[in-house]
Structures are given as structure tokens and as C-alpha cells.
Amino acid sequence: MKNRALWVVLIVLAIVSLLMVFVIMPRLNPPVGDLPTVTAAADAAKSAADEAQATAEGAVQDVASAASQKMDRLKEEAVKAVDGISALFADGRTPGIEAYTAAKTLAQGALQAISSIEIPDDLDATVMNGIKTVQADAARALEMVQQLPADPAKAAGLIASIKDALLGKPVTQPAPATEATAEIAPRFDVLRVEPNGSTVIAGNAVPGATVEILNGDQVISSQTVDGTGDFAAVLDQPLPPGDHALQIRATAPDGKVVTSEEV
């Protein structure tokens, strides 16, 4: 009996030893040959994480660049549209109501495009603040365009301040037009007298006005100005030799009468 018990003890110890050597110890200490594989896997995971982060940062930069480029393009188009209104009033001219209305509508559309652009939420604070500043300037300029009078003759003094507002410059509000300054006097652009006395006269007045050319107190020509404000006349009777005092008298559609200086 004692021998049997001894053998059982020895067999149990042998089994436990085998389990320690072949099962438990390998799990506690992985073979040296497996270590490079584990290290490589860790490196690959870190590399993938770094690449994902770089991709995300690049995507954010691309969004910011696209937003800035779009805003620059829209602002450039708005400046051109506002310049288009200013060009109609160059050299003291008064544009026709059709051209004036079309230019004003174009400027409103260009400014509205800036004011209504959607700003991505994940932009850099500096880029976002820059875009918001341009939007605020455009909104101010848009309000000024919308407040322009329908009559182009009354809008000349208001145009320059619109571009200043769009560019973020200080805007000086023009003084309210008085009755005298609101009236745009007609003017001579061309006055040519040929040797035979025939006379060609061209000028500009308020669109739709009735223009009379005066020689002293005598009306020597009369016509209605078209929508451009330009007119031209060839006198039916040549001017006789001597000195003449010519003026243009324009009666606007609202009944106001304005006379040019003598030439």
C-alpha cells in the first residue's frame, strides 16, 4: 500500500511539472521569436493612427482653403459689380434708368451671395473671423445698395461710399441733398459751328426730360431725352454771324426746370 501511494504522489508531481513546463510557462514568457511580430504589429497600429491624424488635419486645411478661396472670388465679383455702378456716373454723367437699375440689381446679387454663404463649423478661428468680417462688410454694402433712390440723378453722391463699405473702410454718410443740389443741371458735351453756320449740339440731361436749346430768350431746338440722358441736335436754321449766348433748359418728368450755364 505504501508503495502504491508513493507512486501516485510521484505521478501527480510529474503531471504538475509537465503542465508548468509546457502550458503555464510559455504563456507567462512568450518565445523570443514571437517578440518581433508583436513589436511590428504595435508599430503598424501607431503608424496607422498617425496617418489617420495627418489625413484628418489635411482635410481640415483643405476645407479652410476652399472656404477662403470661395470668399475671395465672391468678394472680387462684388467689387466689380459695385464698380459697374460707379462707371455709369463717370465724368459727371447721369445714366439711363434701365442701365442704372440693371447695374444695381447685379450688385445686389453679388453682395447677397457673400452675405448668405455658409461657414463650415470646423474652420480655424482666424479663417472663420476673416470670413465673418467680409460678410459683415458685404451686408452693410448690400443695405446701402438697397437704399439707393430709384432716380439715378439722385444717386450720384451715394455710390462711392458703397465700395468703401464693402472694403471695410470708414464710410462718411453724405449730407441730405437739398432742393438745389438734387437738381442735376443739363450740360453741353459738343458744340460745333461749321463755317456755313450749321450747328451741332450734344449734351446730357435727366432721362426723360424735355430739352430746349436757347439762344438768348429764343428757343432754337427742342426734344425729349431718352433713357440714357444723352441728346444731340442739329439746328434747322444756321446761326447768323456774331456772338450768341446758348443755354440748355431741361424740364424733368416731375416738372422741375433746370437751366445750364451759358456758352
Short mmCIF file of C-alpha atoms in Angstrom, two decimals:
data_model
loop_
_atom_site.label_atom_id
_atom_site.label_comp_id
_atom_site.label_asym_id
_atom_site.label_seq_id
_atom_site.Cartn_x
_atom_site.Cartn_y
_atom_site.Cartn_z
CA MET A 1 0.00 0.00 0.00
CA LYS A 2 2.77 2.41 0.88
CA ASN A 3 4.46 1.80 -2.48
CA ARG A 4 1.19 2.45 -4.34
CA ALA A 5 0.66 5.75 -2.52
CA LEU A 6 4.24 6.79 -3.27
CA TRP A 7 3.75 6.07 -6.94
CA VAL A 8 0.55 8.11 -7.03
CA VAL A 9 2.33 11.05 -5.47
CA LEU A 10 5.19 10.80 -7.96
CA ILE A 11 2.80 10.58 -10.93
CA VAL A 12 0.88 13.67 -9.72
CA LEU A 13 4.11 15.62 -9.30
CA ALA A 14 5.21 14.61 -12.77
CA ILE A 15 1.91 15.76 -14.29
CA VAL A 16 2.10 19.10 -12.48
CA SER A 17 5.68 19.60 -13.63
CA LEU A 18 4.75 18.89 -17.22
CA LEU A 19 1.86 21.38 -17.05
CA MET A 20 4.17 24.06 -15.66
CA VAL A 21 6.81 23.49 -18.31
CA PHE A 22 4.63 23.12 -21.40
CA VAL A 23 1.47 25.11 -20.62
CA ILE A 24 1.80 27.75 -17.93
CA MET A 25 5.41 28.97 -18.50
CA PRO A 26 5.02 29.58 -22.27
CA ARG A 27 2.04 31.79 -21.60
CA LEU A 28 3.89 33.82 -18.99
CA ASN A 29 7.00 34.22 -21.15
CA PRO A 30 6.35 34.21 -24.92
CA PRO A 31 9.13 32.82 -27.08
CA VAL A 32 11.78 35.28 -28.16
CA GLY A 33 10.95 34.51 -31.78
CA ASP A 34 7.44 35.94 -31.36
CA LEU A 35 8.61 39.31 -29.98
CA PRO A 36 9.39 40.94 -33.36
CA THR A 37 5.91 40.05 -34.58
CA VAL A 38 4.32 41.72 -31.57
CA THR A 39 6.53 44.80 -31.94
CA ALA A 40 5.77 45.07 -35.68
CA ALA A 41 2.05 44.92 -35.01
CA ALA A 42 2.34 47.71 -32.45
CA ASP A 43 4.37 49.84 -34.86
CA ALA A 44 1.83 49.27 -37.63
CA ALA A 45 -1.02 50.33 -35.36
CA LYS A 46 0.83 53.52 -34.36
CA SER A 47 1.66 54.28 -37.99
CA ALA A 48 -1.97 53.87 -38.98
CA ALA A 49 -3.07 56.19 -36.18
CA ASP A 50 -0.52 58.83 -37.23
CA GLU A 51 -1.62 58.57 -40.86
CA ALA A 52 -5.28 58.93 -39.89
CA GLN A 53 -4.48 62.02 -37.85
CA ALA A 54 -2.49 63.56 -40.70
CA THR A 55 -5.34 62.83 -43.12
CA ALA A 56 -7.83 64.49 -40.78
CA GLU A 57 -5.61 67.56 -40.38
CA GLY A 58 -5.17 67.76 -44.16
CA ALA A 59 -8.90 67.56 -44.68
CA VAL A 60 -9.47 70.46 -42.26
CA GLN A 61 -6.84 72.53 -44.07
CA ASP A 62 -8.46 71.74 -47.44
CA VAL A 63 -11.86 72.90 -46.15
CA ALA A 64 -10.37 76.14 -44.83
CA SER A 65 -8.52 76.79 -48.10
CA ALA A 66 -11.65 76.13 -50.17
CA ALA A 67 -13.74 78.44 -47.97
CA SER A 68 -11.17 81.24 -48.20
CA GLN A 69 -10.84 80.90 -51.97
CA LYS A 70 -14.62 80.97 -52.43
CA MET A 71 -14.94 84.08 -50.28
CA ASP A 72 -12.13 85.82 -52.20
CA ARG A 73 -13.84 85.01 -55.51
CA LEU A 74 -17.23 86.26 -54.34
CA LYS A 75 -15.70 89.45 -52.95
CA GLU A 76 -13.90 90.11 -56.23
CA GLU A 77 -17.17 89.69 -58.14
CA ALA A 78 -18.95 92.03 -55.72
CA VAL A 79 -16.27 94.72 -56.12
CA LYS A 80 -16.61 94.50 -59.92
CA ALA A 81 -20.39 94.81 -59.66
CA VAL A 82 -20.15 97.90 -57.43
CA ASP A 83 -17.54 99.38 -59.77
CA GLY A 84 -20.05 98.82 -62.58
CA ILE A 85 -22.48 101.20 -60.88
CA SER A 86 -19.74 103.78 -60.35
CA ALA A 87 -18.72 103.62 -64.01
CA LEU A 88 -22.20 104.74 -65.05
CA PHE A 89 -21.64 108.03 -63.22
CA ALA A 90 -18.11 108.63 -64.51
CA ASP A 91 -17.23 112.15 -65.64
CA GLY A 92 -20.34 113.56 -64.04
CA ARG A 93 -22.72 111.66 -66.30
CA THR A 94 -26.21 110.58 -65.30
CA PRO A 95 -27.03 107.08 -66.60
CA GLY A 96 -30.32 105.98 -68.02
CA ILE A 97 -32.70 104.35 -65.61
CA GLU A 98 -32.53 100.98 -67.41
CA ALA A 99 -28.73 100.71 -67.17
CA TYR A 100 -28.77 102.03 -63.61
CA THR A 101 -31.41 99.54 -62.48
CA ALA A 102 -29.61 96.62 -64.14
CA ALA A 103 -26.28 97.52 -62.51
CA LYS A 104 -27.93 97.94 -59.13
CA THR A 105 -29.61 94.52 -59.42
CA LEU A 106 -26.30 92.88 -60.35
CA ALA A 107 -24.56 94.44 -57.35
CA GLN A 108 -27.33 93.30 -55.02
CA GLY A 109 -26.97 89.72 -56.23
CA ALA A 110 -23.19 89.72 -55.81
CA LEU A 111 -23.37 91.17 -52.30
CA GLN A 112 -26.17 88.81 -51.29
CA ALA A 113 -24.02 85.83 -52.34
CA ILE A 114 -21.38 86.88 -49.80
CA SER A 115 -23.84 87.56 -47.00
CA SER A 116 -25.57 84.20 -47.36
CA ILE A 117 -22.52 81.90 -47.70
CA GLU A 118 -22.43 79.07 -45.14
CA ILE A 119 -19.30 78.90 -42.98
CA PRO A 120 -18.06 75.38 -42.01
CA ASP A 121 -18.06 74.84 -38.25
CA ASP A 122 -14.60 73.25 -38.03
CA LEU A 123 -12.60 76.13 -39.52
CA ASP A 124 -9.63 77.69 -37.80
CA ALA A 125 -10.69 80.68 -35.67
CA THR A 126 -8.56 83.11 -37.70
CA VAL A 127 -10.04 81.98 -41.02
CA MET A 128 -13.58 82.00 -39.63
CA ASN A 129 -13.20 85.51 -38.21
CA GLY A 130 -11.84 86.77 -41.55
CA ILE A 131 -14.82 85.35 -43.44
CA LYS A 132 -17.28 86.78 -40.93
CA THR A 133 -15.67 90.22 -41.31
CA VAL A 134 -16.09 90.12 -45.09
CA GLN A 135 -19.69 89.02 -44.63
CA ALA A 136 -20.41 91.93 -42.30
CA ASP A 137 -18.87 94.41 -44.78
CA ALA A 138 -20.91 92.92 -47.63
CA ALA A 139 -24.12 93.07 -45.59
CA ARG A 140 -23.51 96.75 -44.92
CA ALA A 141 -22.83 97.47 -48.60
CA LEU A 142 -25.93 95.49 -49.59
CA GLU A 143 -28.09 97.61 -47.30
CA MET A 144 -26.69 100.77 -48.90
CA VAL A 145 -27.40 99.49 -52.42
CA GLN A 146 -30.95 98.59 -51.44
CA GLN A 147 -31.45 102.13 -50.14
CA LEU A 148 -30.31 103.82 -53.37
CA PRO A 149 -33.04 106.00 -54.87
CA ALA A 150 -34.81 104.79 -57.99
CA ASP A 151 -33.88 108.01 -59.78
CA PRO A 152 -30.21 107.79 -60.91
CA ALA A 153 -29.95 111.57 -60.85
CA LYS A 154 -30.28 111.45 -57.07
CA ALA A 155 -27.86 108.55 -56.53
CA ALA A 156 -24.57 110.01 -57.80
CA GLY A 157 -23.35 111.15 -54.39
CA LEU A 158 -24.10 107.82 -52.73
CA ILE A 159 -22.19 105.40 -54.96
CA ALA A 160 -18.60 105.87 -53.71
CA SER A 161 -19.50 105.04 -50.11
CA ILE A 162 -20.83 101.60 -51.14
CA LYS A 163 -17.41 100.38 -52.25
CA ASP A 164 -15.83 101.81 -49.10
CA ALA A 165 -18.28 99.78 -47.01
CA LEU A 166 -17.54 96.60 -48.99
CA LEU A 167 -13.78 97.05 -48.49
CA GLY A 168 -14.20 97.67 -44.76
CA LYS A 169 -13.20 101.34 -44.96
CA PRO A 170 -14.82 104.10 -42.90
CA VAL A 171 -17.96 105.37 -44.59
CA THR A 172 -18.90 109.04 -44.49
CA GLN A 173 -22.61 109.46 -44.88
CA PRO A 174 -23.34 112.21 -47.44
CA ALA A 175 -25.39 115.12 -46.26
CA PRO A 176 -29.05 115.04 -47.27
CA ALA A 177 -29.50 116.54 -50.70
CA THR A 178 -31.09 119.94 -50.72
CA GLU A 179 -33.54 121.00 -53.37
CA ALA A 180 -30.81 122.82 -55.25
CA THR A 181 -28.19 120.04 -55.14
CA ALA A 182 -30.74 117.35 -56.01
CA GLU A 183 -31.37 119.09 -59.35
CA ILE A 184 -28.91 117.96 -62.00
CA ALA A 185 -28.21 120.73 -64.48
CA PRO A 186 -28.02 119.78 -68.15
CA ARG A 187 -24.70 120.30 -69.87
CA PHE A 188 -23.09 120.72 -73.26
CA ASP A 189 -20.78 117.90 -74.38
CA VAL A 190 -20.37 119.01 -78.00
CA LEU A 191 -20.93 122.41 -79.55
CA ARG A 192 -19.63 122.70 -83.09
CA VAL A 193 -20.35 125.51 -85.53
CA GLU A 194 -19.41 124.92 -89.15
CA PRO A 195 -18.19 127.74 -91.44
CA ASN A 196 -21.58 127.82 -93.15
CA GLY A 197 -23.27 128.45 -89.79
CA SER A 198 -24.77 124.98 -89.30
CA THR A 199 -24.55 123.96 -85.65
CA VAL A 200 -24.32 120.57 -83.97
CA ILE A 201 -25.07 120.37 -80.24
CA ALA A 202 -24.86 117.29 -77.99
CA GLY A 203 -25.16 117.01 -74.25
CA ASN A 204 -26.68 115.26 -71.27
CA ALA A 205 -29.73 115.87 -69.10
CA VAL A 206 -32.05 113.99 -66.76
CA PRO A 207 -33.52 110.95 -68.59
CA GLY A 208 -36.99 111.68 -69.91
CA ALA A 209 -36.58 115.45 -69.66
CA THR A 210 -37.72 117.86 -72.34
CA VAL A 211 -34.64 119.74 -73.53
CA GLU A 212 -34.79 123.16 -75.12
CA ILE A 213 -31.75 124.89 -76.57
CA LEU A 214 -31.94 128.64 -76.06
CA ASN A 215 -30.22 131.41 -77.97
CA GLY A 216 -30.82 134.22 -75.53
CA ASP A 217 -34.58 134.09 -74.97
CA GLN A 218 -35.30 132.29 -78.25
CA VAL A 219 -35.89 128.51 -78.35
CA ILE A 220 -33.94 127.25 -81.37
CA SER A 221 -34.34 123.47 -80.79
CA SER A 222 -36.41 121.16 -78.61
CA GLN A 223 -36.54 117.41 -77.99
CA THR A 224 -37.20 114.76 -75.32
CA VAL A 225 -34.18 112.99 -73.84
CA ASP A 226 -34.19 109.18 -73.96
CA GLY A 227 -33.37 106.81 -71.13
CA THR A 228 -29.61 107.29 -71.45
CA GLY A 229 -29.80 111.02 -70.72
CA ASP A 230 -27.84 111.83 -73.89
CA PHE A 231 -29.18 114.02 -76.67
CA ALA A 232 -27.97 115.56 -79.90
CA ALA A 233 -29.41 118.26 -82.11
CA VAL A 234 -28.62 119.80 -85.47
CA LEU A 235 -30.14 123.27 -85.71
CA ASP A 236 -32.63 123.69 -88.53
CA GLN A 237 -31.57 127.29 -89.09
CA PRO A 238 -27.85 128.11 -89.10
CA LEU A 239 -26.80 130.65 -86.53
CA PRO A 240 -26.19 134.06 -88.05
CA PRO A 241 -22.72 135.57 -87.74
CA GLY A 242 -22.00 137.25 -84.43
CA ASP A 243 -21.96 136.43 -80.74
CA HIS A 244 -24.53 134.08 -79.24
CA ALA A 245 -25.39 133.05 -75.69
CA LEU A 246 -26.56 129.41 -75.78
CA GLN A 247 -28.13 127.56 -72.88
CA ILE A 248 -29.92 124.27 -72.30
CA ARG A 249 -33.20 124.33 -70.42
CA ALA A 250 -34.34 120.91 -69.20
CA THR A 251 -37.81 120.21 -67.83
CA ALA A 252 -37.73 116.96 -65.86
CA PRO A 253 -40.64 114.48 -65.86
CA ASP A 254 -41.61 115.77 -62.41
CA GLY A 255 -41.90 119.32 -63.76
CA LYS A 256 -38.67 120.74 -62.35
CA VAL A 257 -36.88 123.12 -64.69
CA VAL A 258 -33.10 123.43 -64.65
CA THR A 259 -31.02 125.60 -66.95
CA SER A 260 -27.37 125.12 -67.84
CA GLU A 261 -24.70 127.77 -67.82
CA GLU A 262 -24.25 129.94 -70.91
CA VAL A 263 -21.72 129.01 -73.58
#
